[in-house]
PDB file of C-alpha atoms in Angstrom:
ATOM      1  CA  UNK A1220     250.016  87.112-107.978  1.00 42.00           C
ATOM      2  CA  UNK A1221     249.824  84.725-105.113  1.00 42.00           C
ATOM      3  CA  UNK A1222     246.245  83.949-106.056  1.00 44.00           C
ATOM      4  CA  UNK A1223     247.274  83.341-109.631  1.00 41.00           C
ATOM      5  CA  UNK A1224     250.063  80.909-108.324  1.00 46.00           C
ATOM      6  CA  UNK A1225     247.678  78.992-106.238  1.00 45.00           C
ATOM      7  CA  UNK A1226     245.207  78.585-109.021  1.00 46.00           C
ATOM      8  CA  UNK A1227     247.987  77.369-111.424  1.00 51.00           C
ATOM      9  CA  UNK A1228     249.193  74.758-108.703  1.00 45.00           C
ATOM     10  CA  UNK A1229     245.423  73.594-108.235  1.00 47.00           C
ATOM     11  CA  UNK A1230     245.176  73.240-112.024  1.00 48.00           C
ATOM     12  CA  UNK A1231     248.480  71.189-112.186  1.00 49.00           C
ATOM     13  CA  UNK A1232     247.223  68.919-109.400  1.00 45.00           C
ATOM     14  CA  UNK A1233     243.789  68.295-111.044  1.00 47.00           C
ATOM     15  CA  UNK A1234     245.645  67.478-114.281  1.00 49.00           C
ATOM     16  CA  UNK A1235     248.132  64.895-112.514  1.00 48.00           C
ATOM     17  CA  UNK A1236     245.162  63.184-110.842  1.00 45.00           C
ATOM     18  CA  UNK A1237     244.042  60.251-112.816  1.00 47.00           C
ATOM     19  CA  UNK A1238     240.488  60.295-114.266  1.00 53.00           C
ATOM     20  CA  UNK A1239     237.788  58.303-112.608  1.00 65.00           C
ATOM     21  CA  UNK A1240     237.837  54.892-114.218  1.00 85.00           C
ATOM     22  CA  UNK A1241     234.572  53.636-115.885  1.00 93.00           C
ATOM     23  CA  UNK A1242     233.024  50.665-114.488  1.00 96.00           C
ATOM     24  CA  UNK A1243     233.777  47.258-116.086  1.00 98.00           C
ATOM     25  CA  UNK A1244     231.089  45.001-117.319  1.00 98.00           C
ATOM     26  CA  UNK A1245     231.489  41.767-119.392  1.00 98.00           C
ATOM     27  CA  UNK A1246     228.521  40.768-121.775  1.00 98.00           C
ATOM     28  CA  UNK A1247     228.792  37.326-123.139  1.00 98.00           C
ATOM     29  CA  UNK A1248     227.182  37.310-126.568  1.00 98.00           C
ATOM     30  CA  UNK A1249     225.115  34.259-127.920  1.00 96.00           C
ATOM     31  CA  UNK A1250     226.983  34.061-131.205  1.00 94.00           C
ATOM     32  CA  UNK A1251     229.871  35.783-133.057  1.00 95.00           C
ATOM     33  CA  UNK A1252     229.290  39.352-133.537  1.00 97.00           C
ATOM     34  CA  UNK A1253     226.444  40.135-136.213  1.00 97.00           C
ATOM     35  CA  UNK A1254     223.843  42.640-137.049  1.00 98.00           C
ATOM     36  CA  UNK A1255     221.448  40.877-134.425  1.00 98.00           C
ATOM     37  CA  UNK A1256     223.538  42.640-131.913  1.00 98.00           C
ATOM     38  CA  UNK A1257     223.372  46.129-133.482  1.00 98.00           C
ATOM     39  CA  UNK A1258     222.121  48.067-130.458  1.00 98.00           C
ATOM     40  CA  UNK A1259     224.942  46.657-128.178  1.00 98.00           C
ATOM     41  CA  UNK A1260     227.596  47.356-130.765  1.00 98.00           C
ATOM     42  CA  UNK A1261     226.170  50.860-131.547  1.00 98.00           C
ATOM     43  CA  UNK A1262     226.080  51.594-127.747  1.00 98.00           C
ATOM     44  CA  UNK A1263     229.835  50.738-127.794  1.00 98.00           C
ATOM     45  CA  UNK A1264     231.063  52.461-131.049  1.00 97.00           C
ATOM     46  CA  UNK A1265     228.846  55.497-130.455  1.00 97.00           C
ATOM     47  CA  UNK A1266     230.020  56.109-126.913  1.00 97.00           C
ATOM     48  CA  UNK A1267     226.813  55.445-125.033  1.00 98.00           C
ATOM     49  CA  UNK A1268     228.248  52.871-122.750  1.00 98.00           C
ATOM     50  CA  UNK A1269     231.120  55.524-121.860  1.00 97.00           C
ATOM     51  CA  UNK A1270     228.537  58.174-121.434  1.00 97.00           C
ATOM     52  CA  UNK A1271     226.970  55.811-118.749  1.00 98.00           C
ATOM     53  CA  UNK A1272     230.256  55.458-117.117  1.00 98.00           C
ATOM     54  CA  UNK A1273     230.776  51.790-118.462  1.00 98.00           C
ATOM     55  CA  UNK A1274     233.685  50.017-119.878  1.00 98.00           C
ATOM     56  CA  UNK A1275     231.843  47.197-121.641  1.00 98.00           C
ATOM     57  CA  UNK A1276     233.854  44.279-122.866  1.00 98.00           C
ATOM     58  CA  UNK A1277     231.865  42.135-125.553  1.00 98.00           C
ATOM     59  CA  UNK A1278     232.797  38.523-125.580  1.00 98.00           C
ATOM     60  CA  UNK A1279     232.051  36.048-128.378  1.00 96.00           C
ATOM     61  CA  UNK A1280     231.394  32.398-127.269  1.00 94.00           C
ATOM     62  CA  UNK A1281     233.448  29.427-127.958  1.00 92.00           C
ATOM     63  CA  UNK A1282     230.390  27.545-127.322  1.00 92.00           C
ATOM     64  CA  UNK A1283     227.086  29.008-128.030  1.00 90.00           C
ATOM     65  CA  UNK A1284     225.555  27.078-125.174  1.00 91.00           C
ATOM     66  CA  UNK A1285     227.811  28.281-122.459  1.00 96.00           C
ATOM     67  CA  UNK A1286     227.141  32.231-121.876  1.00 97.00           C
ATOM     68  CA  UNK A1287     224.164  31.876-119.776  1.00 98.00           C
ATOM     69  CA  UNK A1288     225.877  28.833-117.891  1.00 97.00           C
ATOM     70  CA  UNK A1289     228.967  31.100-117.214  1.00 98.00           C
ATOM     71  CA  UNK A1290     226.820  33.949-115.890  1.00 98.00           C
ATOM     72  CA  UNK A1291     225.074  31.723-113.598  1.00 98.00           C
ATOM     73  CA  UNK A1292     228.446  30.371-112.380  1.00 97.00           C
ATOM     74  CA  UNK A1293     229.530  34.221-111.601  1.00 96.00           C
ATOM     75  CA  UNK A1294     232.038  34.162-114.605  1.00 96.00           C
ATOM     76  CA  UNK A1295     230.217  37.047-116.457  1.00 97.00           C
ATOM     77  CA  UNK A1296     227.912  39.934-115.846  1.00 98.00           C
ATOM     78  CA  UNK A1297     225.303  39.783-118.704  1.00 98.00           C
ATOM     79  CA  UNK A1298     224.741  37.041-121.323  1.00 98.00           C
ATOM     80  CA  UNK A1299     222.787  37.497-124.497  1.00 98.00           C
ATOM     81  CA  UNK A1300     220.529  34.460-124.725  1.00 98.00           C
ATOM     82  CA  UNK A1301     217.087  33.129-126.100  1.00 97.00           C
ATOM     83  CA  UNK A1302     213.693  33.277-124.356  1.00 98.00           C
ATOM     84  CA  UNK A1303     213.098  29.514-124.786  1.00 97.00           C
ATOM     85  CA  UNK A1304     216.725  28.975-123.414  1.00 97.00           C
ATOM     86  CA  UNK A1305     215.746  30.930-120.370  1.00 98.00           C
ATOM     87  CA  UNK A1306     212.634  29.062-119.703  1.00 98.00           C
ATOM     88  CA  UNK A1307     214.450  25.546-119.980  1.00 97.00           C
ATOM     89  CA  UNK A1308     217.356  26.701-117.702  1.00 98.00           C
ATOM     90  CA  UNK A1309     215.190  27.885-115.069  1.00 98.00           C
ATOM     91  CA  UNK A1310     213.402  24.496-115.296  1.00 98.00           C
ATOM     92  CA  UNK A1311     216.848  23.098-114.786  1.00 97.00           C
ATOM     93  CA  UNK A1312     217.455  25.347-111.537  1.00 97.00           C
ATOM     94  CA  UNK A1313     220.029  27.811-113.070  1.00 98.00           C
ATOM     95  CA  UNK A1314     220.082  31.115-110.945  1.00 98.00           C
ATOM     96  CA  UNK A1315     219.151  33.435-113.838  1.00 98.00           C
ATOM     97  CA  UNK A1316     216.861  36.374-114.301  1.00 98.00           C
ATOM     98  CA  UNK A1317     215.750  38.427-117.410  1.00 98.00           C
ATOM     99  CA  UNK A1318     216.455  41.917-117.196  1.00 98.00           C
ATOM    100  CA  UNK A1319     215.968  43.032-120.989  1.00 98.00           C
ATOM    101  CA  UNK A1320     215.135  42.496-124.519  1.00 98.00           C
ATOM    102  CA  UNK A1321     217.408  42.741-127.488  1.00 98.00           C
ATOM    103  CA  UNK A1322     215.257  41.403-130.441  1.00 98.00           C
ATOM    104  CA  UNK A1323     211.740  41.656-129.341  1.00 98.00           C
ATOM    105  CA  UNK A1324     210.091  39.553-132.142  1.00 97.00           C
ATOM    106  CA  UNK A1325     210.823  35.914-133.523  1.00 97.00           C
ATOM    107  CA  UNK A1326     213.449  35.667-136.066  1.00 96.00           C
ATOM    108  CA  UNK A1327     212.954  31.955-136.384  1.00 94.00           C
ATOM    109  CA  UNK A1328     210.986  30.734-139.486  1.00 97.00           C
ATOM    110  CA  UNK A1329     210.318  27.773-141.774  1.00 97.00           C
ATOM    111  CA  UNK A1330     211.844  28.460-145.272  1.00 98.00           C
ATOM    112  CA  UNK A1331     211.083  27.067-148.533  1.00 98.00           C
ATOM    113  CA  UNK A1332     212.187  28.013-152.229  1.00 97.00           C
ATOM    114  CA  UNK A1333     209.789  30.348-153.575  1.00 95.00           C
ATOM    115  CA  UNK A1334     209.305  28.378-156.841  1.00 94.00           C
ATOM    116  CA  UNK A1335     209.377  24.876-155.191  1.00 93.00           C
ATOM    117  CA  UNK A1336     206.838  22.563-154.364  1.00 93.00           C
ATOM    118  CA  UNK A1337     205.796  24.087-150.905  1.00 96.00           C
ATOM    119  CA  UNK A1338     203.457  26.947-151.678  1.00 96.00           C
ATOM    120  CA  UNK A1339     201.290  26.510-148.294  1.00 97.00           C
ATOM    121  CA  UNK A1340     201.952  24.646-145.077  1.00 98.00           C
ATOM    122  CA  UNK A1341     199.748  22.018-146.111  1.00 98.00           C
ATOM    123  CA  UNK A1342     202.005  21.149-148.998  1.00 98.00           C
ATOM    124  CA  UNK A1343     204.411  19.906-146.467  1.00 98.00           C
ATOM    125  CA  UNK A1344     202.699  16.599-146.096  1.00 98.00           C
ATOM    126  CA  UNK A1345     205.006  13.797-147.304  1.00 97.00           C
ATOM    127  CA  UNK A1346     207.978  16.303-147.597  1.00 97.00           C
ATOM    128  CA  UNK A1347     211.602  16.429-146.144  1.00 97.00           C
ATOM    129  CA  UNK A1348     212.276  19.152-143.574  1.00 97.00           C
ATOM    130  CA  UNK A1349     215.851  19.979-142.401  1.00 95.00           C
ATOM    131  CA  UNK A1350     216.596  21.190-138.843  1.00 92.00           C
ATOM    132  CA  UNK A1351     219.665  21.872-136.794  1.00 87.00           C
ATOM    133  CA  UNK A1352     218.522  21.520-133.219  1.00 80.00           C
ATOM    134  CA  UNK A1353     216.148  19.248-131.851  1.00 78.00           C
ATOM    135  CA  UNK A1354     213.737  20.302-129.050  1.00 88.00           C
ATOM    136  CA  UNK A1355     212.431  23.653-129.302  1.00 93.00           C
ATOM    137  CA  UNK A1356     212.633  23.381-133.227  1.00 92.00           C
ATOM    138  CA  UNK A1357     210.496  20.351-132.958  1.00 93.00           C
ATOM    139  CA  UNK A1358     207.852  21.779-130.935  1.00 95.00           C
ATOM    140  CA  UNK A1359     207.592  24.861-132.978  1.00 96.00           C
ATOM    141  CA  UNK A1360     207.344  22.886-136.327  1.00 97.00           C
ATOM    142  CA  UNK A1361     204.672  20.723-134.534  1.00 97.00           C
ATOM    143  CA  UNK A1362     202.696  23.714-133.625  1.00 97.00           C
ATOM    144  CA  UNK A1363     202.776  25.103-137.240  1.00 98.00           C
ATOM    145  CA  UNK A1364     201.822  21.687-138.687  1.00 98.00           C
ATOM    146  CA  UNK A1365     199.009  21.548-136.185  1.00 97.00           C
ATOM    147  CA  UNK A1366     197.731  24.832-137.362  1.00 97.00           C
ATOM    148  CA  UNK A1367     196.932  23.347-140.870  1.00 97.00           C
ATOM    149  CA  UNK A1368     195.729  19.946-139.480  1.00 97.00           C
ATOM    150  CA  UNK A1369     199.064  18.006-140.016  1.00 98.00           C
ATOM    151  CA  UNK A1370     201.201  16.220-137.516  1.00 97.00           C
ATOM    152  CA  UNK A1371     205.030  15.378-137.144  1.00 97.00           C
ATOM    153  CA  UNK A1372     204.268  11.828-138.591  1.00 97.00           C
ATOM    154  CA  UNK A1373     203.284  13.696-142.019  1.00 98.00           C
ATOM    155  CA  UNK A1374     206.726  15.030-142.611  1.00 98.00           C
ATOM    156  CA  UNK A1375     210.283  13.557-142.466  1.00 97.00           C
ATOM    157  CA  UNK A1376     212.795  15.241-140.453  1.00 96.00           C
ATOM    158  CA  UNK A1377     216.501  15.521-141.524  1.00 95.00           C
ATOM    159  CA  UNK A1378     219.242  16.889-139.426  1.00 94.00           C
ATOM    160  CA  UNK A1379     221.415  19.002-141.527  1.00 93.00           C
ATOM    161  CA  UNK A1380     223.362  20.660-138.845  1.00 85.00           C
ATOM    162  CA  UNK A1381     223.821  24.207-139.222  1.00 80.00           C
ATOM    163  CA  UNK A1382     223.835  23.884-143.240  1.00 89.00           C
ATOM    164  CA  UNK A1383     220.195  24.988-143.422  1.00 93.00           C
ATOM    165  CA  UNK A1384     220.423  27.324-146.666  1.00 94.00           C
ATOM    166  CA  UNK A1385     222.815  24.672-148.625  1.00 95.00           C
ATOM    167  CA  UNK A1386     220.505  21.683-147.801  1.00 95.00           C
ATOM    168  CA  UNK A1387     217.438  23.673-149.175  1.00 96.00           C
ATOM    169  CA  UNK A1388     219.449  24.915-152.295  1.00 96.00           C
ATOM    170  CA  UNK A1389     220.818  21.610-152.904  1.00 95.00           C
ATOM    171  CA  UNK A1390     217.429  19.830-152.892  1.00 95.00           C
ATOM    172  CA  UNK A1391     218.374  17.581-149.870  1.00 96.00           C
ATOM    173  CA  UNK A1392     215.244  19.047-148.237  1.00 97.00           C
ATOM    174  CA  UNK A1393     212.041  20.652-149.279  1.00 97.00           C
ATOM    175  CA  UNK A1394     212.033  23.024-146.191  1.00 97.00           C
ATOM    176  CA  UNK A1395     214.145  24.160-143.383  1.00 97.00           C
ATOM    177  CA  UNK A1396     212.995  25.027-139.726  1.00 96.00           C
ATOM    178  CA  UNK A1397     214.987  27.354-137.764  1.00 92.00           C
ATOM    179  CA  UNK A1398     216.404  29.614-140.464  1.00 92.00           C
ATOM    180  CA  UNK A1399     216.400  33.115-139.474  1.00 94.00           C
ATOM    181  CA  UNK A1400     214.334  35.561-141.626  1.00 93.00           C
ATOM    182  CA  UNK A1401     216.764  38.330-141.606  1.00 95.00           C
ATOM    183  CA  UNK A1402     219.761  36.189-142.803  1.00 94.00           C
ATOM    184  CA  UNK A1403     218.681  32.879-144.491  1.00 94.00           C
ATOM    185  CA  UNK A1404     216.308  34.506-146.948  1.00 94.00           C
ATOM    186  CA  UNK A1405     219.135  36.981-148.082  1.00 95.00           C
ATOM    187  CA  UNK A1406     221.597  34.077-148.281  1.00 94.00           C
ATOM    188  CA  UNK A1407     219.322  32.079-150.683  1.00 96.00           C
ATOM    189  CA  UNK A1408     218.754  35.326-152.889  1.00 95.00           C
ATOM    190  CA  UNK A1409     222.574  35.981-153.071  1.00 96.00           C
ATOM    191  CA  UNK A1410     222.837  32.378-154.275  1.00 95.00           C
ATOM    192  CA  UNK A1411     220.684  33.171-157.206  1.00 96.00           C
ATOM    193  CA  UNK A1412     217.363  31.712-155.764  1.00 96.00           C
ATOM    194  CA  UNK A1413     214.179  33.167-154.119  1.00 96.00           C
ATOM    195  CA  UNK A1414     213.171  31.982-150.660  1.00 96.00           C
ATOM    196  CA  UNK A1415     209.600  32.196-148.910  1.00 97.00           C
ATOM    197  CA  UNK A1416     209.254  32.236-145.104  1.00 97.00           C
ATOM    198  CA  UNK A1417     206.497  31.047-143.000  1.00 98.00           C
ATOM    199  CA  UNK A1418     206.517  32.808-139.740  1.00 97.00           C
ATOM    200  CA  UNK A1419     205.491  30.896-136.478  1.00 97.00           C
ATOM    201  CA  UNK A1420     203.760  33.579-134.810  1.00 97.00           C
ATOM    202  CA  UNK A1421     201.306  33.540-137.642  1.00 97.00           C
ATOM    203  CA  UNK A1422     200.848  29.718-137.623  1.00 97.00           C
ATOM    204  CA  UNK A1423     200.060  28.813-133.987  1.00 94.00           C
ATOM    205  CA  UNK A1424     202.870  29.744-131.874  1.00 97.00           C
ATOM    206  CA  UNK A1425     202.807  32.322-129.265  1.00 97.00           C
ATOM    207  CA  UNK A1426     205.055  35.383-129.908  1.00 97.00           C
ATOM    208  CA  UNK A1427     208.273  35.273-128.082  1.00 97.00           C
ATOM    209  CA  UNK A1428     211.485  37.510-127.678  1.00 98.00           C
ATOM    210  CA  UNK A1429     214.267  36.135-130.010  1.00 97.00           C
ATOM    211  CA  UNK A1430     217.081  37.621-127.933  1.00 98.00           C
ATOM    212  CA  UNK A1431     217.316  38.721-124.329  1.00 98.00           C
ATOM    213  CA  UNK A1432     219.773  39.841-121.672  1.00 98.00           C
ATOM    214  CA  UNK A1433     219.848  37.679-118.600  1.00 98.00           C
ATOM    215  CA  UNK A1434     222.010  38.041-115.390  1.00 98.00           C
ATOM    216  CA  UNK A1435     222.510  36.006-111.950  1.00 98.00           C
ATOM    217  CA  UNK A1436     219.359  36.203-110.231  1.00 98.00           C
ATOM    218  CA  UNK A1437     220.989  37.411-106.935  1.00 97.00           C
ATOM    219  CA  UNK A1438     222.765  40.346-108.779  1.00 97.00           C
ATOM    220  CA  UNK A1439     219.778  42.198-110.308  1.00 97.00           C
ATOM    221  CA  UNK A1440     220.302  45.160-107.913  1.00 96.00           C
ATOM    222  CA  UNK A1441     223.678  45.971-109.556  1.00 97.00           C
ATOM    223  CA  UNK A1442     223.654  49.543-110.553  1.00 97.00           C
ATOM    224  CA  UNK A1443     225.662  48.898-113.630  1.00 98.00           C
ATOM    225  CA  UNK A1444     222.644  46.894-115.219  1.00 98.00           C
ATOM    226  CA  UNK A1445     220.294  50.011-115.289  1.00 98.00           C
ATOM    227  CA  UNK A1446     222.970  52.031-116.772  1.00 98.00           C
ATOM    228  CA  UNK A1447     223.697  49.357-119.553  1.00 98.00           C
ATOM    229  CA  UNK A1448     219.974  49.199-120.452  1.00 98.00           C
ATOM    230  CA  UNK A1449     219.940  53.010-120.702  1.00 98.00           C
ATOM    231  CA  UNK A1450     222.695  52.979-123.076  1.00 98.00           C
ATOM    232  CA  UNK A1451     221.367  50.049-125.247  1.00 98.00           C
ATOM    233  CA  UNK A1452     217.867  52.156-125.265  1.00 98.00           C
ATOM    234  CA  UNK A1453     219.658  55.248-126.308  1.00 98.00           C
ATOM    235  CA  UNK A1454     221.539  53.255-129.035  1.00 98.00           C
ATOM    236  CA  UNK A1455     218.454  51.709-130.381  1.00 98.00           C
ATOM    237  CA  UNK A1456     216.780  54.951-130.860  1.00 98.00           C
ATOM    238  CA  UNK A1457     219.873  56.174-132.630  1.00 98.00           C
ATOM    239  CA  UNK A1458     219.871  53.178-134.829  1.00 97.00           C
ATOM    240  CA  UNK A1459     216.185  53.991-135.737  1.00 97.00           C
ATOM    241  CA  UNK A1460     217.085  57.356-136.648  1.00 98.00           C
ATOM    242  CA  UNK A1461     220.461  56.951-138.210  1.00 98.00           C
ATOM    243  CA  UNK A1462     220.920  53.498-139.484  1.00 98.00           C
ATOM    244  CA  UNK A1463     223.506  54.306-142.188  1.00 98.00           C
ATOM    245  CA  UNK A1464     225.825  56.170-139.627  1.00 98.00           C
ATOM    246  CA  UNK A1465     225.480  53.358-137.116  1.00 98.00           C
ATOM    247  CA  UNK A1466     226.377  50.766-139.945  1.00 98.00           C
ATOM    248  CA  UNK A1467     229.378  52.759-140.960  1.00 98.00           C
ATOM    249  CA  UNK A1468     230.626  52.632-137.288  1.00 98.00           C
ATOM    250  CA  UNK A1469     229.711  48.967-137.047  1.00 98.00           C
ATOM    251  CA  UNK A1470     231.795  48.070-140.241  1.00 98.00           C
ATOM    252  CA  UNK A1471     234.534  50.197-138.962  1.00 98.00           C
ATOM    253  CA  UNK A1472     234.786  48.199-135.829  1.00 97.00           C
ATOM    254  CA  UNK A1473     234.252  44.836-137.733  1.00 98.00           C
ATOM    255  CA  UNK A1474     235.542  45.227-141.010  1.00 98.00           C
ATOM    256  CA  UNK A1475     235.227  41.503-141.990  1.00 97.00           C
ATOM    257  CA  UNK A1476     231.434  41.982-141.657  1.00 98.00           C
ATOM    258  CA  UNK A1477     231.314  44.682-144.388  1.00 98.00           C
ATOM    259  CA  UNK A1478     229.379  42.584-147.095  1.00 97.00           C
ATOM    260  CA  UNK A1479     226.082  42.453-148.774  1.00 97.00           C
ATOM    261  CA  UNK A1480     224.554  39.692-146.613  1.00 97.00           C
ATOM    262  CA  UNK A1481     225.210  41.585-143.254  1.00 97.00           C
ATOM    263  CA  UNK A1482     224.463  44.972-144.798  1.00 97.00           C
ATOM    264  CA  UNK A1483     220.854  43.807-145.895  1.00 97.00           C
ATOM    265  CA  UNK A1484     220.614  41.841-142.357  1.00 97.00           C
ATOM    266  CA  UNK A1485     221.300  45.114-140.687  1.00 97.00           C
ATOM    267  CA  UNK A1486     218.457  46.807-142.395  1.00 97.00           C
ATOM    268  CA  UNK A1487     216.143  43.751-142.201  1.00 97.00           C
ATOM    269  CA  UNK A1488     216.660  43.438-138.393  1.00 97.00           C
ATOM    270  CA  UNK A1489     216.284  47.259-137.465  1.00 97.00           C
ATOM    271  CA  UNK A1490     212.346  46.869-136.857  1.00 97.00           C
ATOM    272  CA  UNK A1491     212.824  43.931-134.581  1.00 98.00           C
ATOM    273  CA  UNK A1492     214.853  45.641-131.927  1.00 98.00           C
ATOM    274  CA  UNK A1493     213.139  46.271-128.529  1.00 98.00           C
ATOM    275  CA  UNK A1494     212.707  50.257-128.325  1.00 98.00           C
ATOM    276  CA  UNK A1495     212.232  49.738-124.484  1.00 98.00           C
ATOM    277  CA  UNK A1496     214.717  47.029-123.737  1.00 98.00           C
ATOM    278  CA  UNK A1497     214.011  47.022-120.036  1.00 98.00           C
ATOM    279  CA  UNK A1498     210.243  46.583-120.254  1.00 98.00           C
ATOM    280  CA  UNK A1499     208.694  43.344-119.466  1.00 98.00           C
ATOM    281  CA  UNK A1500     205.761  41.882-121.014  1.00 97.00           C
ATOM    282  CA  UNK A1501     204.534  39.298-118.476  1.00 98.00           C
ATOM    283  CA  UNK A1502     201.607  37.926-120.460  1.00 97.00           C
ATOM    284  CA  UNK A1503     204.080  37.035-123.235  1.00 97.00           C
ATOM    285  CA  UNK A1504     206.522  35.120-120.905  1.00 98.00           C
ATOM    286  CA  UNK A1505     203.461  33.293-118.964  1.00 98.00           C
ATOM    287  CA  UNK A1506     201.899  32.271-122.344  1.00 98.00           C
ATOM    288  CA  UNK A1507     205.380  31.085-123.711  1.00 98.00           C
ATOM    289  CA  UNK A1508     206.022  29.026-120.546  1.00 98.00           C
ATOM    290  CA  UNK A1509     202.521  27.304-120.979  1.00 98.00           C
ATOM    291  CA  UNK A1510     203.361  26.509-124.516  1.00 97.00           C
ATOM    292  CA  UNK A1511     206.782  24.902-123.434  1.00 97.00           C
ATOM    293  CA  UNK A1512     204.991  22.901-120.764  1.00 98.00           C
ATOM    294  CA  UNK A1513     202.322  21.680-122.986  1.00 97.00           C
ATOM    295  CA  UNK A1514     205.099  20.548-125.228  1.00 95.00           C
ATOM    296  CA  UNK A1515     207.045  18.768-122.505  1.00 96.00           C
ATOM    297  CA  UNK A1516     210.164  21.254-122.749  1.00 96.00           C
ATOM    298  CA  UNK A1517     209.730  22.053-119.069  1.00 98.00           C
ATOM    299  CA  UNK A1518     208.407  20.241-116.298  1.00 98.00           C
ATOM    300  CA  UNK A1519     206.322  23.161-114.646  1.00 97.00           C
ATOM    301  CA  UNK A1520     205.372  26.723-115.064  1.00 98.00           C
ATOM    302  CA  UNK A1521     206.728  29.028-112.495  1.00 98.00           C
ATOM    303  CA  UNK A1522     205.479  32.682-111.693  1.00 98.00           C
ATOM    304  CA  UNK A1523     207.206  35.160-114.262  1.00 98.00           C
ATOM    305  CA  UNK A1524     208.426  37.299-111.365  1.00 97.00           C
ATOM    306  CA  UNK A1525     210.875  34.410-110.096  1.00 98.00           C
ATOM    307  CA  UNK A1526     212.767  34.664-113.443  1.00 98.00           C
ATOM    308  CA  UNK A1527     212.257  38.171-114.706  1.00 98.00           C
ATOM    309  CA  UNK A1528     212.609  41.683-113.277  1.00 98.00           C
ATOM    310  CA  UNK A1529     212.102  45.326-114.560  1.00 97.00           C
ATOM    311  CA  UNK A1530     215.113  47.303-113.595  1.00 94.00           C
ATOM    312  CA  UNK A1531     214.251  51.012-112.941  1.00 82.00           C
TER     313      UNK A1531
END
């Protein structure tokens, strides 16, 4: 009886003790939540972060340019960013480092109407091309034109802000640069037209990672990051094996995204997620840095290990 009583008291004490709290981690997204973030959202909705002992807060930015800067300033743990942005910000002296890849292929493309006047890149001569952001998009377009013997002087650039698809559909421009192949093509189709994409990596551009994870360069030994990447990897494999279940969990968490555009973007983006998010391709980053240097987007090429690290 005494033993039974002691066990009962011990059980009551254990029940009364608070459970060990998961470690908090803030992830600053590059944009509002969308299917490009599927591995991170799936890790959240399917409990993979929790299994790694993490309490992850996903934060949408008020200004898409701010997440890496906030992380550099110590006002966030991880930022989702872009490879070209990382190279530029390292060149500016921001204390950042790559720790992983979210989307491992370019999503950027040059888009035209399928039944329009542009059937080959050579047809761009004398035509109007809409863009949103100068700098990298200019360099990318210039490289694509160069691959077919044209230059930037052969086209007319028009800033359409972020109205890429509307500008193309209305005939304001003949092509747009910077449209995402997993969104804009479907958006055009849903408007009753058919689009056609020319892929930069098939026309002179070095392959690059579209979306990456960056942290403060002095905090790469934070043990939470390895657990974050492990959860994201598990989520990516789950997505690959169970895309419909993951989609249902996604729209349950974000019901405002339950529409045809996002559902098709979900499917179109699946093959592009990094299956080994923590794996670094140093050659890819070196080649892309050299491209940016040649196009005067950065002042010098620095060793990859100074701004990227594999966390094990």
